[in-house]
Amino acid sequence: MFYYIRFTIVVICFILFTDKKRWRELLPVSLLASCLAGFTDIITFYYPLWRYLGEHPLLIALLDNIGIYPVVTYLFIQWLPKEQTLPRMLRYWLYWTTFAISIEYIHIHMKKMQYGLWWHMGWSYLADWVLFTIFYSYHKILKLSKLSNTRG
């Protein structure tokens, strides 16, 4: 039930907070996030760094890959600061990585997720910084903002 509620919250956030007019710009980054999530699912299947605890692990992974990862990435890119100075961008990353690790903490605390091998929350936090940097770089290098009528 936990994962269904989580997925429902994500869908509601998508409906309420995303700028659907910018989908051409934001969808490619969301698809990248979904693909990377699928890739990490494969890696953690064979090399168990972490796992979600539940009766249907495939369904949990699918809900993450089509829900949480693309929606969070969509919102992350959508709300990038207009003025992208280094202090402002570092603060923006800090907010998003803190949000992401807080969600993970809830999963660990509620026994819905378990670390394996040498993985721990510190590595997850570092991975969040790397992932948000990848998403931002992908968006910036490919000049995806030009696909949107609302951004230059």
Tab-separated table of C-alpha atoms in Angstrom:
chain	number	residue	atom	x	y	z
A	1	MET	CA	0.000	0.000	0.000
A	2	PHE	CA	2.920	2.352	0.812
A	3	TYR	CA	4.195	2.305	-2.773
A	4	TYR	CA	0.743	2.902	-4.268
A	5	ILE	CA	0.217	5.915	-2.005
A	6	ARG	CA	3.672	7.210	-2.902
A	7	PHE	CA	2.936	6.810	-6.620
A	8	THR	CA	-0.436	8.553	-6.223
A	9	ILE	CA	1.247	11.508	-4.491
A	10	VAL	CA	3.735	11.755	-7.352
A	11	VAL	CA	0.955	11.732	-9.962
A	12	ILE	CA	-0.892	14.454	-8.043
A	13	CYS	CA	2.323	16.515	-7.896
A	14	PHE	CA	2.719	16.066	-11.642
A	15	ILE	CA	-0.842	17.225	-12.286
A	16	LEU	CA	-0.624	20.207	-9.925
A	17	PHE	CA	2.919	21.494	-10.337
A	18	THR	CA	4.312	20.700	-13.769
A	19	ASP	CA	4.274	23.165	-16.613
A	20	LYS	CA	2.808	20.952	-19.315
A	21	LYS	CA	3.514	23.571	-22.001
A	22	ARG	CA	7.225	22.845	-21.566
A	23	TRP	CA	6.923	19.073	-22.128
A	24	ARG	CA	9.096	19.102	-25.294
A	25	GLU	CA	11.923	20.593	-23.272
A	26	LEU	CA	11.475	18.594	-20.073
A	27	LEU	CA	10.438	15.164	-21.327
A	28	PRO	CA	13.898	14.202	-22.705
A	29	VAL	CA	15.505	14.799	-19.303
A	30	SER	CA	12.708	12.859	-17.582
A	31	LEU	CA	13.242	9.955	-19.977
A	32	LEU	CA	16.957	10.016	-19.192
A	33	ALA	CA	16.105	9.802	-15.484
A	34	SER	CA	13.776	6.883	-16.131
A	35	CYS	CA	16.435	5.055	-18.173
A	36	LEU	CA	19.094	5.615	-15.512
A	37	ALA	CA	16.677	4.294	-12.885
A	38	GLY	CA	16.126	1.163	-14.963
A	39	PHE	CA	19.879	0.781	-15.369
A	40	THR	CA	20.429	1.006	-11.595
A	41	ASP	CA	17.634	-1.537	-11.087
A	42	ILE	CA	19.576	-3.980	-13.249
A	43	ILE	CA	22.844	-3.264	-11.420
A	44	THR	CA	21.284	-3.657	-7.963
A	45	PHE	CA	19.610	-6.903	-9.032
A	46	TYR	CA	23.037	-8.463	-9.570
A	47	TYR	CA	25.011	-6.347	-7.118
A	48	PRO	CA	22.628	-5.611	-4.225
A	49	LEU	CA	23.630	-2.180	-2.951
A	50	TRP	CA	20.062	-1.439	-1.864
A	51	ARG	CA	16.591	-2.822	-2.315
A	52	TYR	CA	13.021	-1.834	-1.750
A	53	LEU	CA	11.118	-4.122	0.555
A	54	GLY	CA	7.718	-5.287	-0.617
A	55	GLU	CA	5.800	-8.190	-2.096
A	56	HIS	CA	6.163	-7.107	-5.718
A	57	PRO	CA	9.673	-5.726	-6.371
A	58	LEU	CA	9.118	-5.463	-10.133
A	59	LEU	CA	5.986	-3.368	-9.633
A	60	ILE	CA	7.819	-1.140	-7.141
A	61	ALA	CA	10.624	-0.588	-9.679
A	62	LEU	CA	8.133	0.176	-12.453
A	63	LEU	CA	6.248	2.678	-10.299
A	64	ASP	CA	9.567	4.398	-9.531
A	65	ASN	CA	10.748	4.364	-13.132
A	66	ILE	CA	7.538	5.787	-14.609
A	67	GLY	CA	6.593	7.954	-11.638
A	68	ILE	CA	9.052	9.250	-9.113
A	69	TYR	CA	12.240	9.582	-11.153
A	70	PRO	CA	10.767	11.295	-14.222
A	71	VAL	CA	8.468	13.607	-12.245
A	72	VAL	CA	11.167	14.727	-9.799
A	73	THR	CA	13.543	15.354	-12.699
A	74	TYR	CA	10.853	17.245	-14.631
A	75	LEU	CA	10.252	19.523	-11.636
A	76	PHE	CA	13.979	19.920	-10.931
A	77	ILE	CA	14.649	21.205	-14.445
A	78	GLN	CA	11.389	23.156	-14.664
A	79	TRP	CA	12.194	25.180	-11.544
A	80	LEU	CA	15.844	25.917	-12.316
A	81	PRO	CA	16.665	29.446	-11.210
A	82	LYS	CA	16.483	31.981	-14.032
A	83	GLU	CA	19.659	33.620	-12.760
A	84	GLN	CA	22.123	30.738	-12.566
A	85	THR	CA	24.962	32.072	-10.439
A	86	LEU	CA	27.178	29.567	-8.643
A	87	PRO	CA	25.851	30.367	-5.132
A	88	ARG	CA	22.248	30.204	-6.324
A	89	MET	CA	22.797	26.904	-8.167
A	90	LEU	CA	24.619	25.322	-5.211
A	91	ARG	CA	21.751	26.334	-2.955
A	92	TYR	CA	19.262	24.898	-5.477
A	93	TRP	CA	21.172	21.582	-5.569
A	94	LEU	CA	21.296	21.575	-1.766
A	95	TYR	CA	17.502	21.947	-1.566
A	96	TRP	CA	16.852	19.166	-4.075
A	97	THR	CA	19.434	16.732	-2.672
A	98	THR	CA	18.149	17.356	0.846
A	99	PHE	CA	14.609	16.691	-0.362
A	100	ALA	CA	15.721	13.475	-2.109
A	101	ILE	CA	17.702	12.123	0.837
A	102	SER	CA	14.808	12.976	3.186
A	103	ILE	CA	12.502	10.801	1.080
A	104	GLU	CA	15.073	8.019	1.226
A	105	TYR	CA	15.348	8.438	5.003
A	106	ILE	CA	11.581	7.966	5.288
A	107	HIS	CA	11.875	4.750	3.270
A	108	ILE	CA	14.682	3.442	5.480
A	109	HIS	CA	12.945	4.505	8.705
A	110	MET	CA	9.661	2.852	7.650
A	111	LYS	CA	11.545	-0.317	6.647
A	112	LYS	CA	10.498	0.029	2.989
A	113	MET	CA	14.112	0.148	1.828
A	114	GLN	CA	17.244	-1.641	2.952
A	115	TYR	CA	20.905	-0.997	2.228
A	116	GLY	CA	23.136	-3.867	1.211
A	117	LEU	CA	26.846	-4.507	0.800
A	118	TRP	CA	28.749	-1.272	1.454
A	119	TRP	CA	26.006	1.216	0.475
A	120	HIS	CA	24.705	3.759	3.012
A	121	MET	CA	22.892	7.078	3.091
A	122	GLY	CA	26.091	9.040	2.512
A	123	TRP	CA	26.612	7.333	-0.846
A	124	SER	CA	22.982	8.001	-1.727
A	125	TYR	CA	23.399	11.682	-0.951
A	126	LEU	CA	26.529	11.880	-3.093
A	127	ALA	CA	24.716	9.984	-5.878
A	128	ASP	CA	21.879	12.541	-5.714
A	129	TRP	CA	24.363	15.365	-6.357
A	130	VAL	CA	25.828	13.447	-9.293
A	131	LEU	CA	22.418	12.606	-10.761
A	132	PHE	CA	21.066	16.152	-10.528
A	133	THR	CA	24.296	17.353	-12.153
A	134	ILE	CA	23.857	14.838	-14.977
A	135	PHE	CA	20.257	15.941	-15.552
A	136	TYR	CA	21.186	19.620	-15.512
A	137	SER	CA	24.157	19.060	-17.838
A	138	TYR	CA	22.073	17.011	-20.260
A	139	HIS	CA	19.473	19.781	-20.365
A	140	LYS	CA	22.056	22.541	-20.761
A	141	ILE	CA	24.451	20.876	-23.223
A	142	LEU	CA	21.637	19.769	-25.542
A	143	LYS	CA	20.046	23.243	-25.227
A	144	LEU	CA	16.674	21.667	-24.514
A	145	SER	CA	15.330	24.988	-23.252
A	146	LYS	CA	15.090	26.007	-26.928
A	147	LEU	CA	12.321	23.418	-27.342
A	148	SER	CA	10.102	25.452	-25.055
A	149	ASN	CA	8.265	28.615	-26.017
A	150	THR	CA	8.607	29.981	-22.468
A	151	ARG	CA	12.424	29.896	-22.145
A	152	GLY	CA	15.231	31.194	-24.326
